[in-house]
Coordinates of C-alpha atoms and ligand atoms in Angstrom, one line a residue:
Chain A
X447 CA -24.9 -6.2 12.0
X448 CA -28.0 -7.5 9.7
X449 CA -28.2 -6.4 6.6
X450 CA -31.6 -4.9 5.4
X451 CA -32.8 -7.1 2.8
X452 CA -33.9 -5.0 -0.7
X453 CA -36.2 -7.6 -2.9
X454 CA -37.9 -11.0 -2.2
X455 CA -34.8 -12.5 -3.7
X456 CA -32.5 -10.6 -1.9
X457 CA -33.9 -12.1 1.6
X458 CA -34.3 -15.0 0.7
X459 CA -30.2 -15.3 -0.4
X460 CA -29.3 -13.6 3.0
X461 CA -31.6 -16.3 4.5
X462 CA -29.2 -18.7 2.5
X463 CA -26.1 -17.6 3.3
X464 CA -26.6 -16.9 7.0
X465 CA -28.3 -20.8 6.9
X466 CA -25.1 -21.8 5.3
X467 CA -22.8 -19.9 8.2
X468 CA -25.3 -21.7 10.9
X469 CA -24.2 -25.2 9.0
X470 CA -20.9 -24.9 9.4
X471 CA -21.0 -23.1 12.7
X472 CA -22.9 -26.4 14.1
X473 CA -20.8 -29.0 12.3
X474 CA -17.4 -27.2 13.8
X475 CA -18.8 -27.9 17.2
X476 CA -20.1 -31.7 16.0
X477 CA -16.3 -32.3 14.9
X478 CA -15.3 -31.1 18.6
X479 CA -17.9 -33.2 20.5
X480 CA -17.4 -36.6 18.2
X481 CA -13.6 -36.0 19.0
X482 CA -14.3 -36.0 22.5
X483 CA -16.6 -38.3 22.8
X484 CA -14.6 -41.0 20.8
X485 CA -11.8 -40.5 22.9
X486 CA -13.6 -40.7 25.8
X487 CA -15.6 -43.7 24.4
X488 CA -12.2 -45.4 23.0
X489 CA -10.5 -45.2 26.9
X490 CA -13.7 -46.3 28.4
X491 CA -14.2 -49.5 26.2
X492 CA -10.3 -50.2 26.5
X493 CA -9.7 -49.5 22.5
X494 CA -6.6 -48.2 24.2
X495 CA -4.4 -47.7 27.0
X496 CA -6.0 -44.3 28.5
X497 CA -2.5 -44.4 30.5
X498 CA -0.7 -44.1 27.6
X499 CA -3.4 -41.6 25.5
X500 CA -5.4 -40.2 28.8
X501 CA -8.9 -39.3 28.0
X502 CA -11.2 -36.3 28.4
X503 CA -12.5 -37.1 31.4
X504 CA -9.1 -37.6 32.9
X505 CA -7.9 -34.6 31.5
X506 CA -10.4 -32.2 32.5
X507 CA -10.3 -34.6 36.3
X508 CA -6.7 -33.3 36.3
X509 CA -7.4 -29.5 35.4
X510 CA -9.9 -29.6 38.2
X511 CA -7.4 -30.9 40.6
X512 CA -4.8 -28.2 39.9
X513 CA -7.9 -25.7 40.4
X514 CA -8.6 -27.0 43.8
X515 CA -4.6 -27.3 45.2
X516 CA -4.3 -23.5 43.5
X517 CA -1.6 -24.3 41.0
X518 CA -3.3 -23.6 37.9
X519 CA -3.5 -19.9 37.8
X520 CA 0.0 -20.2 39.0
X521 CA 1.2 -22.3 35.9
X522 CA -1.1 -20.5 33.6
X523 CA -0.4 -17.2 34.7
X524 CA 3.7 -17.8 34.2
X525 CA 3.2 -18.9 31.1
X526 CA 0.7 -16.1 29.6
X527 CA 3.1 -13.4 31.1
X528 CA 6.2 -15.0 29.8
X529 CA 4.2 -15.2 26.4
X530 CA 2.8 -11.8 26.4
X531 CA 6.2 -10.5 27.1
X532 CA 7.9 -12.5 24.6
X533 CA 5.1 -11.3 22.1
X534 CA 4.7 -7.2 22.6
X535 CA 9.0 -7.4 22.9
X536 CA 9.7 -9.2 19.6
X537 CA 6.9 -7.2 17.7
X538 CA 7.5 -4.0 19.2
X539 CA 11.4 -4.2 18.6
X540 CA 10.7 -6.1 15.1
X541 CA 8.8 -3.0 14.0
X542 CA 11.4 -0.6 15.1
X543 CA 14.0 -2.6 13.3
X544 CA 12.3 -2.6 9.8
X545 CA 11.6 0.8 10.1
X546 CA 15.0 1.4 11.0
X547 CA 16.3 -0.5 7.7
X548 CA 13.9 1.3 5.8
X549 CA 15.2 4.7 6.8
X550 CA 18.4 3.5 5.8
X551 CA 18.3 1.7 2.9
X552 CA 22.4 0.9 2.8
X553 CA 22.2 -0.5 6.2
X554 CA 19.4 -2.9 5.1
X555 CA 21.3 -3.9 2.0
X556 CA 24.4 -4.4 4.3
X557 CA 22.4 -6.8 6.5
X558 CA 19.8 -8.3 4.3
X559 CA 22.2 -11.7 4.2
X560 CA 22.1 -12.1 8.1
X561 CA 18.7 -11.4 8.3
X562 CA 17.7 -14.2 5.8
X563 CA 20.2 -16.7 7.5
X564 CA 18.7 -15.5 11.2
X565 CA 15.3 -16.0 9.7
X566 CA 15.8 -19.5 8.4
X567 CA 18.1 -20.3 11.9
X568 CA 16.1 -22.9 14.2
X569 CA 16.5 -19.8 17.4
X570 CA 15.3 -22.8 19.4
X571 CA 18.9 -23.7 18.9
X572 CA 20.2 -21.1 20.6
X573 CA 18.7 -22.2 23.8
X574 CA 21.6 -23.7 25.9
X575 CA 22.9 -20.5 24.7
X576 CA 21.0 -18.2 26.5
X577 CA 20.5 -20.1 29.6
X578 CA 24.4 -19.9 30.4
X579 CA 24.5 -16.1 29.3
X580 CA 20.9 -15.0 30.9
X581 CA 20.6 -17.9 33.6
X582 CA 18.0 -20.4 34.4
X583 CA 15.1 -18.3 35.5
X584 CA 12.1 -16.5 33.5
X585 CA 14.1 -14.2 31.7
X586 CA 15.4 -16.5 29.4
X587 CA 12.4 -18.0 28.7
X588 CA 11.4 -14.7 27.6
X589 CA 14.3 -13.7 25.5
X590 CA 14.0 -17.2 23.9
X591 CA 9.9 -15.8 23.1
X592 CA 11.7 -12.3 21.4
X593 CA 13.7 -14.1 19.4
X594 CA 11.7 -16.3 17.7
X595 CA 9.1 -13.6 16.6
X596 CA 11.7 -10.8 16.2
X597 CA 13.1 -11.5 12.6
X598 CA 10.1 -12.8 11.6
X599 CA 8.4 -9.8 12.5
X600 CA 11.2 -7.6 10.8
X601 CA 10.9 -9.1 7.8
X602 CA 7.4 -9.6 7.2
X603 CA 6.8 -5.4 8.2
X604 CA 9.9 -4.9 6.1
X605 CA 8.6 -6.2 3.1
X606 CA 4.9 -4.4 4.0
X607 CA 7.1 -1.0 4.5
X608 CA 8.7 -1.7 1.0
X609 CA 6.1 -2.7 -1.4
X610 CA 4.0 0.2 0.3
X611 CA 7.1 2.8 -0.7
X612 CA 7.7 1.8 -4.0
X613 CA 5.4 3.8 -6.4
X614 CA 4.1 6.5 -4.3
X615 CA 7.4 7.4 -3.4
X616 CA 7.4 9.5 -6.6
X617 CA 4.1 10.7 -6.0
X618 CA 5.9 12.3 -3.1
X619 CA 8.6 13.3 -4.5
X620 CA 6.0 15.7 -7.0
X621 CA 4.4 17.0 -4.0
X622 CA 8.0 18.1 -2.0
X623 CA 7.4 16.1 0.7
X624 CA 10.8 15.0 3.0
X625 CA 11.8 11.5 3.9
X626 CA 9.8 11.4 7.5
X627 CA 6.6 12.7 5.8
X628 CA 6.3 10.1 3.3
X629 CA 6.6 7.5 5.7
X630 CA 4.5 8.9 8.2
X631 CA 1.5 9.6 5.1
X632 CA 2.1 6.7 2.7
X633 CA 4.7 3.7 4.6
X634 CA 3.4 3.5 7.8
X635 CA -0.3 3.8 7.1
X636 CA 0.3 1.4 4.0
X637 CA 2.0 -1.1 5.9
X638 CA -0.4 -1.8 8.4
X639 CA -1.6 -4.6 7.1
X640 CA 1.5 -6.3 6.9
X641 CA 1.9 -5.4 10.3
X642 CA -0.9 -6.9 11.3
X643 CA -0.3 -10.0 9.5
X644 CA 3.2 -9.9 11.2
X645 CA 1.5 -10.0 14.8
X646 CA -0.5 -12.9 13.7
X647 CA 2.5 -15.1 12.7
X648 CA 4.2 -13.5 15.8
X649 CA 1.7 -14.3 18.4
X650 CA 2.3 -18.3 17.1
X651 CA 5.8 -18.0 17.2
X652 CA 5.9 -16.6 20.7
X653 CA 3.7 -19.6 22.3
X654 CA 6.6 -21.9 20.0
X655 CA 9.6 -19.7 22.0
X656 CA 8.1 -19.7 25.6
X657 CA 7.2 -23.8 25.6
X658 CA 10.4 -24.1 24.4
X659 CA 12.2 -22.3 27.0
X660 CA 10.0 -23.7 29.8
X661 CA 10.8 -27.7 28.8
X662 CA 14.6 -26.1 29.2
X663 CA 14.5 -24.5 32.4
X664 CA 11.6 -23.6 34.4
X665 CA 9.7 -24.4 37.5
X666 CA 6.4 -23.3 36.6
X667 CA 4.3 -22.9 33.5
X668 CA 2.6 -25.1 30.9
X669 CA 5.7 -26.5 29.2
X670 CA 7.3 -27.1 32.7
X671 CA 4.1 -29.2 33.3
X672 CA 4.3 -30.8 29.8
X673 CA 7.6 -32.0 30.5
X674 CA 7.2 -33.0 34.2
X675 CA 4.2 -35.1 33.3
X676 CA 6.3 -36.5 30.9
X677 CA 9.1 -37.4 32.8
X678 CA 6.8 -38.8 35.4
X679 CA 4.6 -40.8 32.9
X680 CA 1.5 -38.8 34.3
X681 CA -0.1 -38.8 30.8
X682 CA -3.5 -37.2 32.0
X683 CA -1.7 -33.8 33.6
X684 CA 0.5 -33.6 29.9
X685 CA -3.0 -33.9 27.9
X686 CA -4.6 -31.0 30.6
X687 CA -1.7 -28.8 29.8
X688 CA -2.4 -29.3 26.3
X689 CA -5.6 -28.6 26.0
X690 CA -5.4 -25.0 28.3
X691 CA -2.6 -23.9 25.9
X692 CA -5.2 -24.5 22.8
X693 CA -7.4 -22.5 24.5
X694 CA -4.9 -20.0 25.4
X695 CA -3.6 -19.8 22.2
X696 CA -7.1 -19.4 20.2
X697 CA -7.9 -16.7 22.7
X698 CA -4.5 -14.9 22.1
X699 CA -4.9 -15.5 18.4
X700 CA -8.6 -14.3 17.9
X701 CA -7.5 -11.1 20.3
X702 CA -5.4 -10.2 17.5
X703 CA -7.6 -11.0 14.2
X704 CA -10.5 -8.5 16.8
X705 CA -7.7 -6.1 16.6
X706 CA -7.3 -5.9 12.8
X707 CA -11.3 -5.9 12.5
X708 CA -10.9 -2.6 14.3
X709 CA -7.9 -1.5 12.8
X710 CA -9.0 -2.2 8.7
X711 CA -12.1 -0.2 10.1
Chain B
X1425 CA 1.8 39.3 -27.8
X1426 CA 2.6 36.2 -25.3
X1427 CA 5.4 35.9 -22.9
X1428 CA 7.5 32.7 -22.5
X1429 CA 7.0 30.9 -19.2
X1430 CA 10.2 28.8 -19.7
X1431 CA 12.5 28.1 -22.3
X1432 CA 14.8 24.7 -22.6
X1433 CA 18.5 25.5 -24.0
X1434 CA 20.3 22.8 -25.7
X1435 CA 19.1 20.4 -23.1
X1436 CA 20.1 16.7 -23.3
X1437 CA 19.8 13.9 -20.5
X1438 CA 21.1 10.6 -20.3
X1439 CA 20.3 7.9 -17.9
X1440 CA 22.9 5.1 -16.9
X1441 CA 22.1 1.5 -15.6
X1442 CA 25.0 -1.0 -15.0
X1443 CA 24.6 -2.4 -18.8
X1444 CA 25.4 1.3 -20.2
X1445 CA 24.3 4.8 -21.3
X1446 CA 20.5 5.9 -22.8
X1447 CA 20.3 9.3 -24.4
X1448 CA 16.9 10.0 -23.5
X1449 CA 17.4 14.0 -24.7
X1450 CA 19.3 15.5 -26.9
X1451 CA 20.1 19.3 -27.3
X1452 CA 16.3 19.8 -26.6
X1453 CA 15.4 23.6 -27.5
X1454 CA 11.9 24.6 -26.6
X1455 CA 9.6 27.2 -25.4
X1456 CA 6.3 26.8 -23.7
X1457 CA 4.7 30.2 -23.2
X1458 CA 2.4 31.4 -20.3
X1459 CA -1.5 30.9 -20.6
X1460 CA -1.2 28.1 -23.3
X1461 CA -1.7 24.7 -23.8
X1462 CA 1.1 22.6 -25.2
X1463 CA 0.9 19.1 -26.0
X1464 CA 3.8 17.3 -26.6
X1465 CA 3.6 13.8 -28.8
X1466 CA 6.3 11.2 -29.7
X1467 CA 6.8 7.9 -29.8
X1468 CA 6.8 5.3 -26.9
X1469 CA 10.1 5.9 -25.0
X1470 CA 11.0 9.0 -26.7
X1471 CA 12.0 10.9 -23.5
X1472 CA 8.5 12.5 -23.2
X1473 CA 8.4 11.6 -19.2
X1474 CA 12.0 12.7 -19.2
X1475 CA 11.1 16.1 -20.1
X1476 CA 8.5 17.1 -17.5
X1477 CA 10.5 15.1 -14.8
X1478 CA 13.3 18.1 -16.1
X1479 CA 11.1 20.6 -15.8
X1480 CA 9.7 19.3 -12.6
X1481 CA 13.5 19.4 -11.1
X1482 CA 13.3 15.8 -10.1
X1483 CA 16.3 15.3 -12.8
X1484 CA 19.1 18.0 -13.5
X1485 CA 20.1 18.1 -17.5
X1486 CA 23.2 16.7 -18.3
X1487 CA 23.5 19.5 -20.3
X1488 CA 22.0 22.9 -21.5
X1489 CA 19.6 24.4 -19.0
X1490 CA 16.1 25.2 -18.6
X1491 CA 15.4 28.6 -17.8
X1492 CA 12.1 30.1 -15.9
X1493 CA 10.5 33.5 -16.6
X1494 CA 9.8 33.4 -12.6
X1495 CA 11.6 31.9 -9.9
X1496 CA 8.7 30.8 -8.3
X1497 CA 6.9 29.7 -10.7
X1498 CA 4.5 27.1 -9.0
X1499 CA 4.2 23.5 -10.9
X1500 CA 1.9 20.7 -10.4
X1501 CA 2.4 17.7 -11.5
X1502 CA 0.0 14.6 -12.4
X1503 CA 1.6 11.5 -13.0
X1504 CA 0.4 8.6 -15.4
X1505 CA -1.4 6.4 -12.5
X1506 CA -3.4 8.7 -10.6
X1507 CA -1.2 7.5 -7.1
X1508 CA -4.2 7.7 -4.7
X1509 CA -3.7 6.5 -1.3
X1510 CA -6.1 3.8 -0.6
X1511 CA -6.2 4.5 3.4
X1512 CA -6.9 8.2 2.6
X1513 CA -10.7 9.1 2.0
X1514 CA -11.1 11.3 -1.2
X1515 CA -11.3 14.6 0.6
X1516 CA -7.8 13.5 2.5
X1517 CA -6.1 12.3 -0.7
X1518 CA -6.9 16.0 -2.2
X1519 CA -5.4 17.4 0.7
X1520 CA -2.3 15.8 0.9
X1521 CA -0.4 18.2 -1.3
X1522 CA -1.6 21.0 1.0
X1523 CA -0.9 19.0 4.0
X1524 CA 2.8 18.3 3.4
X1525 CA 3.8 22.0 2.0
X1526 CA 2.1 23.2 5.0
X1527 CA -0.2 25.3 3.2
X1528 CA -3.5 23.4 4.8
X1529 CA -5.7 26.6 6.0
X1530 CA -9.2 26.5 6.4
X1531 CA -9.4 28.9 2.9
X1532 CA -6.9 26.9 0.8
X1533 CA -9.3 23.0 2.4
X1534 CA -12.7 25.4 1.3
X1535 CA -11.2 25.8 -1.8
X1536 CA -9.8 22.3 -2.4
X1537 CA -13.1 21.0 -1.6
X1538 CA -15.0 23.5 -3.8
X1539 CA -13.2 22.1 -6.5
X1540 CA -14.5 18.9 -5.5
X1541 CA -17.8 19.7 -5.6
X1542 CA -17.7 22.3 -8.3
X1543 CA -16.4 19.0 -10.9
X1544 CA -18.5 16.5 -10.0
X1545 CA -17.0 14.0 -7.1
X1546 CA -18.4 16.5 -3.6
X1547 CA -20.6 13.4 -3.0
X1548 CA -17.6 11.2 -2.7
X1549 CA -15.5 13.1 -0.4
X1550 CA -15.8 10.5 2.5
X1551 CA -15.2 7.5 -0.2
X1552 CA -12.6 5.5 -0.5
X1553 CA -10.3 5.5 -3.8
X1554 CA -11.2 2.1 -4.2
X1555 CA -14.8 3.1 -4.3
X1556 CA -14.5 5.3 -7.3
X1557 CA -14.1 4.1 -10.9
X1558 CA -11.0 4.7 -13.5
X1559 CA -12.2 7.9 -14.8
X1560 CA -13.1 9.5 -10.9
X1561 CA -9.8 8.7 -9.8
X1562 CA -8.0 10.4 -12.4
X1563 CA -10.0 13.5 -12.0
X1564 CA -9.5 13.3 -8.3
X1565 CA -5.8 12.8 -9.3
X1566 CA -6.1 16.3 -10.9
X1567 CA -7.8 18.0 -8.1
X1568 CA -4.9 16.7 -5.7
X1569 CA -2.8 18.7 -8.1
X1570 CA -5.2 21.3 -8.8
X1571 CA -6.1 22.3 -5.2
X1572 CA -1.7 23.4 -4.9
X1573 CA -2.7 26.3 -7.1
X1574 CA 0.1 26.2 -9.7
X1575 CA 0.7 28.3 -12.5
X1576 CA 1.8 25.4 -14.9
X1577 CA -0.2 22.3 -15.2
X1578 CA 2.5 19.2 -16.0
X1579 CA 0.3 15.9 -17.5
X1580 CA 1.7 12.8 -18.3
X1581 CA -0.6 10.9 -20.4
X1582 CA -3.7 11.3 -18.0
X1583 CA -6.1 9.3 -19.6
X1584 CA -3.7 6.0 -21.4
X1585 CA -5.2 4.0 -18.5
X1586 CA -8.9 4.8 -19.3
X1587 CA -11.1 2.8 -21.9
X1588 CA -12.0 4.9 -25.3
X1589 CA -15.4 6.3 -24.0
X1590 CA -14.0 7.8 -20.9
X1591 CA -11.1 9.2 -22.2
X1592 CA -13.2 11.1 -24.5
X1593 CA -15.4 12.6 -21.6
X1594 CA -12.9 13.1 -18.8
X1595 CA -10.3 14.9 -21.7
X1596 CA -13.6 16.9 -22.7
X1597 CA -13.7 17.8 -18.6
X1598 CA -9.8 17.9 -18.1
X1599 CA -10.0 20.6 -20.6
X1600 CA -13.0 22.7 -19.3
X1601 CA -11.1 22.3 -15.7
X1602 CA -7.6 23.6 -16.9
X1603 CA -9.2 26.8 -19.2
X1604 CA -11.7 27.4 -16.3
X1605 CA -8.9 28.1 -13.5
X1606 CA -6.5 29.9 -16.3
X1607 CA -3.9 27.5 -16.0
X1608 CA -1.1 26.4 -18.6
X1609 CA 0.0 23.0 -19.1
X1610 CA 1.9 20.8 -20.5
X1611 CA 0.3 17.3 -21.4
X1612 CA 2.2 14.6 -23.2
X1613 CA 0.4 11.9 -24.7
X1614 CA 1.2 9.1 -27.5
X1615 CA -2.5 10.0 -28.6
X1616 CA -2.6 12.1 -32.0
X1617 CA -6.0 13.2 -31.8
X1618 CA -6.1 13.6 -28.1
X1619 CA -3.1 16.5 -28.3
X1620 CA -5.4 17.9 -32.0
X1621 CA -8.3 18.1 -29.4
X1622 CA -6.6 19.6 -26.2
X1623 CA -3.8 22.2 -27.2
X1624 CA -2.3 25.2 -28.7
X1625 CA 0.2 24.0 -30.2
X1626 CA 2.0 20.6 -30.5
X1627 CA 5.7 19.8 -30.4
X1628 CA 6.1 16.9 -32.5
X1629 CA 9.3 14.8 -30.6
X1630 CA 11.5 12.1 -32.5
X1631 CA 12.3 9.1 -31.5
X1632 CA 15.2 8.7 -28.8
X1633 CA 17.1 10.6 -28.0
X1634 CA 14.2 13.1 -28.2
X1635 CA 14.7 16.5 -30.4
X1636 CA 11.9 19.2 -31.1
X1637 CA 10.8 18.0 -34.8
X1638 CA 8.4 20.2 -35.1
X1639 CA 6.1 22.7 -33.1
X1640 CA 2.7 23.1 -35.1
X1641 CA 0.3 25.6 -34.3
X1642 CA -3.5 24.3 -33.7
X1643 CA -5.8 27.0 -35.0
X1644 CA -9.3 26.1 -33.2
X1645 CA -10.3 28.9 -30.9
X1646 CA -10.3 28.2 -27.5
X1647 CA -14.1 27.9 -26.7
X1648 CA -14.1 24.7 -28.4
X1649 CA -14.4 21.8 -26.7
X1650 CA -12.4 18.8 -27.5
X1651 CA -15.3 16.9 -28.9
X1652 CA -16.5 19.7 -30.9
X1653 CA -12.7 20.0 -32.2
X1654 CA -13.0 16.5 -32.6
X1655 CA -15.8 17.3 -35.4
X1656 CA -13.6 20.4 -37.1
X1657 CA -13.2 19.8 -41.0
X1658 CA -8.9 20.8 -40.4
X1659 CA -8.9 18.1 -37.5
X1660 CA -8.0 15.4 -39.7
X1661 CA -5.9 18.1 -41.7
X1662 CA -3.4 18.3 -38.5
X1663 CA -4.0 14.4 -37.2
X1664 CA -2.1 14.2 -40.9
X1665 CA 0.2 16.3 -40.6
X1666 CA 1.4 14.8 -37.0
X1667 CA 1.0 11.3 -38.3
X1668 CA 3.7 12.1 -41.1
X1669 CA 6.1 13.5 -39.0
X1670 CA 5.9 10.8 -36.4
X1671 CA 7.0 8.5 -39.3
X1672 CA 10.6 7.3 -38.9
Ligands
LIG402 N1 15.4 5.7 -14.5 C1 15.8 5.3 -15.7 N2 16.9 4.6 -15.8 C2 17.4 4.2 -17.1 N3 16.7 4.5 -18.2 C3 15.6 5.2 -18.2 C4 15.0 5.6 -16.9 N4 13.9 6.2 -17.1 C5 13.7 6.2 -18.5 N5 14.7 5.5 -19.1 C6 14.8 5.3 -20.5 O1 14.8 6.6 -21.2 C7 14.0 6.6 -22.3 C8 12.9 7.6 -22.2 O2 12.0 7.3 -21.2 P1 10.7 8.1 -20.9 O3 11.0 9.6 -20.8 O4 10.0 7.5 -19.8 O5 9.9 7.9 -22.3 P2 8.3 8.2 -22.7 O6 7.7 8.9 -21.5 O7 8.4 9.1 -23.9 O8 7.7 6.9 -23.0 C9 13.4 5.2 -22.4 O9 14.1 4.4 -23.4 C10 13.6 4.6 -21.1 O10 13.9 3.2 -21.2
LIG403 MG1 6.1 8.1 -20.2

């Protein structure tokens, strides 16, 4: 998408700014590399114990291993679905709760205090919880992923539906238009952005839920080998975990910030 | 001979919060007739607003009535902000009165977006509200209201948002818009000469609770434009004459 330049002046400030955008684009990766490598360097030249810390090289040894015996797609794989689950659930039934207390703005008013306390509760808490009412198996981890990004969710689209209500609503009220239709011309379309920004915080709350859950009960997945390597002091297969859930997460992430480039378009 | 279009009758209005009572209106008796151009000035928080939200049946009187020559008489109101939807292109933020009274039709869109084009803004149809400047938006404000068709015109200071120079141009256009499609209407404004330079005749409110003070007749013919009323040797004659009466 280049812009046409229109003077002299004008190319030579695109020139500038997409110079500056290269800068920084090269000095991201630079930070990246001189992590690595001084990690790398620092467990070689025995700076410190790479048993304790790992190092790249050990890390990515181990990722390879789990390639070659098959289990990585398997841990990866449990772990993404669990997450995707957690995510599209919480979101999905988020946005149908706030639109739910917006329809009814006595039932919100009724449980606005539970919905702050829920909001500010630790849900990691409830853990234990869950595992004796759901059992140990995926479906808890799961439930633990809703929960985290429900409320959240709710009140972030809430808030979005709310502010977007406010003055047009007698804008609406001039033209004759009925409850449904002002939410389906002015709320919904005026809240998207909030609920876009609600997936965002809600696609990082998820990963939060489903690790969780794993490191509780689980036989497979990222956060079971997080824990696992823990327990076993295999440092280098904790650090590999680590490092495929960054990836995965910046993936999931920038899947969603693509999404509300196409949306805000 | 004119006919009345609708006639308050001892109205009066009074909001209440949880710290008390405010008598926005009291025993209001008016008449606004069909074809004209009344202007209604009072102070700020007089119950000006109050009044076309009466006539607009978005608030019942507490008491009196307001009466209409015709049961359907169609009204279109244009708030103080002009209310545009940013998501909505221009051409879909006209529409949107049409579009929830169900009266979208290929004639009634043709004719919303003639009136587009026919005042200036068909170029923008596909822009967004946030493209356009103060003065755009308020006339697309008025389109939005315009393209419902109704037989009284309801404005609640249009133009206090604008700066000096658009005001005088877009209430020079406003004007030209409303005589062009034989429309009345009703604009309140806190603006002397604005309501000299716009109406027929200008009900004068008190302070709150608001009664009629005084309805004075505005002699220019109609084929002026504000502006050139603006330049009339009795324009300062009636600015005076409002300016007293607006003194407590
Ligand atoms: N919804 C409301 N609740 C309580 N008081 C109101 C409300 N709307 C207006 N008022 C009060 O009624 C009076 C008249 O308001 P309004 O008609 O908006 O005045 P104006 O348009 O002349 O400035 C003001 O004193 C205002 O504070
Ligand atoms: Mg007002």
């Amino acid at each position: 998408m280049k812009r046409q330049a229109v003077s002299n002046a004008h190319a030579a400030y695109l020139r500038r700014i997409r110079r500056d955008a290269r800068t920084v684009r090269l000095l991201r990766i630079a930070l990246l590399l001189g992590f690595l490598l001084l990690w790398e360097l620092g467990a070689d030249l025995r700076w410190f114990d790479p048993f304790i810390l790992s190092s790249p090289s050990r890390a990515f040894g181990t990722i390879a291993r789990l390639y070659r015996d098959g289990s990585l797609w398997l841990h990866i794989g449990t772990t993404l679905l669990e997450t995707v689950l957690g995510f599209l659930l919480g979101t999905v039934l988020g946005a149908l709760l706030a639109v739910l207390l917006w329809w009814m703005p006595r039932l919100n008013r009724i449980l606005d205090p539970y919905l702050v306390v829920l909001n500010a509760l630790p849900k990691i808490a409830l853990g234990p919880v869950l595992i004796v009412w759901i059992g140990a198996g995926m479906a808890s981890i799961v439930v633990m992923g809703v929960l985290v990004s429900l409320i959240v969710t709710t009140v972030t689209v809430l808030n979005g539906f709310l502010a977007a209500t406010d003055e047009k609503q007698l804008l609406m009220r001039t033209l004759g238009a009925t409850k449904l239709q002002t939410f389906c011309k002015v709320v919904l379309p005026g809240g998207v952005p909030d609920l876009i920004s609600a997936l965002k915080i809600s696609v990082g709350m998820s990963w939060v839920g489903v690790i969780v859950g794993e490191y509780l009960v689980s036989k497979a997945g990222l956060g079971y080998l997080i824990v696992y390597g823990g327990q076993v002091f295999k440092l280098d297969l904790v650090m590999a975990s680590v490092i495929i859930l960054c990836v995965l997460a910046a993936l999931m992430y920038y899947a969603v910030a693509f999404l509300e480039k196409k949306v805000r378009r | 001979m004119q006919s009345e279009l609708l006639t308050f009758s001892d109205v009066s209005l009074s909001y209440y919060t949880v710290e008390g009572e405010t008598t926005a209106i009291q025993n209001l008796n008016m008449t606004v007739n069909d074809g004209e151009f009344l202007a209604i000035v009072g102070p700020s928080g007089c119950g000006k607003t109050t009044v076309l939200s009466l006539i607009m049946g978005l608030l019942k009187p507490s008491k009196g009535s307001i009466r209409f020559s015709a049961p359907d008489l169609r009204l279109g109101y244009m708030l103080q902000r002009d209310h545009l939807l940013d998501h909505r292109t221009v051409e879909k933020n006209v529409l949107l009165g049409l579009e929830v009274q169900h009266r979208l039709t290929e004639e009634s869109r043709a004719r919303a977006i003639g009136l587009l084009d026919r005042y200036g803004l068909g170029s923008f149809r596909t822009y967004k509200p946030a493209q356009l400047s103060g003065g755009m938006r308020q006339k697309v404000a008025l389109i939005r209201t315009l393209a419902l068709e109704p037989d009284l015109l309801l404005l609640d200071e249009p133009f206090s948002a604008l700066d000096y120079q658009t005001r005088l141009n877009l209430s020079d256009e406003v004007y030209r818009i409303i005589r062009g499609e034989h429309k009345s209407a009703i604009l309140v404004t806190h603006d002397i000469s604005e309501a000299v330079s716009m109406a027929d005749r200008v009900a004068v409110f008190s302070a709150r609770p608001a009664r009629l003070k005084e309805m004075i007749n505005i002699g220019f013919p109609a084929v002026l434009s504000p502006l050139e009323r603006r330049k009339q040797p009795d324009f300062h004659d009636y600015f005076d004459r409002i300016w007293k009466e607006l003194q407590p």
